[in-house]
CSV table of C-alpha atoms in Angstrom, one decimal:
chain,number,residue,atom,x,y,z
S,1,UNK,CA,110.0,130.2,20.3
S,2,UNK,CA,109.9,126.4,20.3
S,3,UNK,CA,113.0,126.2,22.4
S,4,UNK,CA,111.2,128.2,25.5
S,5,UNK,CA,108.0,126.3,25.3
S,6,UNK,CA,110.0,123.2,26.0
S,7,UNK,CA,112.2,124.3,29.1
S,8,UNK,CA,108.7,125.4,30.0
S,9,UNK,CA,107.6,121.9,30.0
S,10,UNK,CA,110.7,120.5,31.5
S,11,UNK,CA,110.3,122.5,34.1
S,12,UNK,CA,106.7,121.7,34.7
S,13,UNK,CA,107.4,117.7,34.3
S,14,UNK,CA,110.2,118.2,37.0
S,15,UNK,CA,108.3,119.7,39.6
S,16,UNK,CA,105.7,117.2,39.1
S,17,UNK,CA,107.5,114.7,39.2
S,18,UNK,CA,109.5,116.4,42.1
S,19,UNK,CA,105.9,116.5,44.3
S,20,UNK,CA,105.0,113.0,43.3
S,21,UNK,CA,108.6,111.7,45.1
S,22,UNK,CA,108.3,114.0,47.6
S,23,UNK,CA,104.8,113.2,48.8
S,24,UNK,CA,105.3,109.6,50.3
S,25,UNK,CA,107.9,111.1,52.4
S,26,UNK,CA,105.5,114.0,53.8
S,27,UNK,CA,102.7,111.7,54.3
S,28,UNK,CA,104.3,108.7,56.3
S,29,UNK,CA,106.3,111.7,58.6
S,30,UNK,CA,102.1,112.5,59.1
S,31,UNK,CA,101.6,108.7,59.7
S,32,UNK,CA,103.9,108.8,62.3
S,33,UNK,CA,103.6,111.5,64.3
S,34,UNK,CA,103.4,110.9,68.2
S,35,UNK,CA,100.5,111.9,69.7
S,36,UNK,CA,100.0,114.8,72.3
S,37,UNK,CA,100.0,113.0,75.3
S,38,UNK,CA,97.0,113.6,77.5
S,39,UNK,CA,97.2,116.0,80.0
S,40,UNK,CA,97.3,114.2,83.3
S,41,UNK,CA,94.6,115.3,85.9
S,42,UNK,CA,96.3,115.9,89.2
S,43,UNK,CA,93.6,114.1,91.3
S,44,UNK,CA,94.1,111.0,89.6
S,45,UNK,CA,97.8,111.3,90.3
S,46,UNK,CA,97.3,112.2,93.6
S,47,UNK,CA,94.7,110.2,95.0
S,48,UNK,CA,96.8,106.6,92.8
S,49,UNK,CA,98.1,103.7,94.8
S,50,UNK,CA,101.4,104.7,94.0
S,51,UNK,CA,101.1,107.8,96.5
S,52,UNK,CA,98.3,107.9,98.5
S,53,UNK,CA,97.7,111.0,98.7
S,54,UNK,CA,94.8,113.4,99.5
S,55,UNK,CA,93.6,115.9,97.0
S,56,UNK,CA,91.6,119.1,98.2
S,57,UNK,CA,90.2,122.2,96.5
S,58,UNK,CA,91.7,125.1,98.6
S,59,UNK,CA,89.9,127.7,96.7
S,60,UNK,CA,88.5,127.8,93.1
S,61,UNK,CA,91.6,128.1,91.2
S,62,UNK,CA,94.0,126.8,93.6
S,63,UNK,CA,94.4,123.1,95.0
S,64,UNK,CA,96.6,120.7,96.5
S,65,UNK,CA,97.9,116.8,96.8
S,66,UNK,CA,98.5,115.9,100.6
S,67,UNK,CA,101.0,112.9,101.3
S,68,UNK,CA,103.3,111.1,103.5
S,69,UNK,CA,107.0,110.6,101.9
S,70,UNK,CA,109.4,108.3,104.8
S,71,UNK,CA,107.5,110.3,107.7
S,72,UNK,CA,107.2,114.0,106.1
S,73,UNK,CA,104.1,115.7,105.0
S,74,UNK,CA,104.2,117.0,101.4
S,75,UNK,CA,102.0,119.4,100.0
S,76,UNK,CA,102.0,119.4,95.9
S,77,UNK,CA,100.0,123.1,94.9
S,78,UNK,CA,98.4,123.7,91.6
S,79,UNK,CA,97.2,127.0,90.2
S,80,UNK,CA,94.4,126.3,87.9
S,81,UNK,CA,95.1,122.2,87.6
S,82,UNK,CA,98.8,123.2,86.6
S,83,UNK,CA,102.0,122.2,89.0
S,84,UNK,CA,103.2,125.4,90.9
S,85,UNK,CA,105.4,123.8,93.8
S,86,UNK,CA,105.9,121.3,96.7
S,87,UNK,CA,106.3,122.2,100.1
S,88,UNK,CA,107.6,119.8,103.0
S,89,UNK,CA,106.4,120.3,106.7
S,90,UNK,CA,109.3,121.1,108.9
S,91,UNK,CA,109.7,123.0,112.0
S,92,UNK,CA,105.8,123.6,112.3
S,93,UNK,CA,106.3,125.5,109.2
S,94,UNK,CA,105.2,124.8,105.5
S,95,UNK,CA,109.1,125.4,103.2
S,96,UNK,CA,109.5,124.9,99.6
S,97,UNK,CA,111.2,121.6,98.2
S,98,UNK,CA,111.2,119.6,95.5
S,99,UNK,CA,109.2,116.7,94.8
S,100,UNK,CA,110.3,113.4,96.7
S,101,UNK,CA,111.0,110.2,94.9
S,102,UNK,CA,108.2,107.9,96.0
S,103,UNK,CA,108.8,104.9,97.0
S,104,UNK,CA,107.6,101.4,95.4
S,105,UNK,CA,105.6,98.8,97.4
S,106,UNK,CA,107.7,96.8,99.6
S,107,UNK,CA,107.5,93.1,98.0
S,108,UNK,CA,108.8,89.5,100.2
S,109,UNK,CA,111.5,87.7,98.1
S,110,UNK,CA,108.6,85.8,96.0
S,111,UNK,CA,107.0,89.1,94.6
S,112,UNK,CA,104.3,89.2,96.8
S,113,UNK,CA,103.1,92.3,98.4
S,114,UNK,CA,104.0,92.4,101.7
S,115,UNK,CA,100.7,94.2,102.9
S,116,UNK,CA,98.4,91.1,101.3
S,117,UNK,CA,96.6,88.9,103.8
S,118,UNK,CA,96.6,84.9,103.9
S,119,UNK,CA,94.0,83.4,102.1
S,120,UNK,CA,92.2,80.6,104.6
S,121,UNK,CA,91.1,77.4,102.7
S,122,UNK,CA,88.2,75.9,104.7
């Protein structure tokens, strides 16, 4: 009988010790989990710098992001704040497309903005 009590204990002392080596590694993958990124509100997105656009509320649970891509008007929809589609005005008609890469600002050589007026000294 002493010979089982002692495998008994072996066992115990490994899996301790098995769960002491064991937990850094669990708690630092914790540690350094990403985040959930926020959910980005389509209004902001819209209605940024970047592209100008327009958003409206067509109904309660559908909206949409109006803007002006190298002369087209797009129209981003969103069932419920989530992306459904874009659609591109052509031909006096409304047609699905995909999203259009936007554009950045047009900078002179220097890195200034082109659109930025002169400052006067007086």
């Amino acid at each position: 009988m002493a010979l089982i009590n002692t495998r008994l204990r072996r066992y115990r002392l490994t899996g301790v010790a098995a769960a002491f080596a064991a937990a850094p590694l669990l708690l630092s993958a914790a540690a350094h989990a990403q985040p959930v990124p926020q959910p980005v509100d389509p209004r902001t997105g819209c209605e940024s710098p970047e592209v100008g656009g327009v958003f409206s509320a067509v109904t309660a649970t559908h909206a949409e992001c109006q803007y002006i891509v190298t002369g087209s008007f797009y129209y981003d929809t969103y069932d419920n704040g989530v992306y459904t589609g874009t659609l591109v005005y052509r031909d006096g008609a409304k047609v699905p497309t995909e999203r259009p890469q936007i554009p950045e600002a047009f900078t002179m050589p220097g890195g200034v903005p082109l659109l930025v007026p002169f400052e006067t000294t007086p």
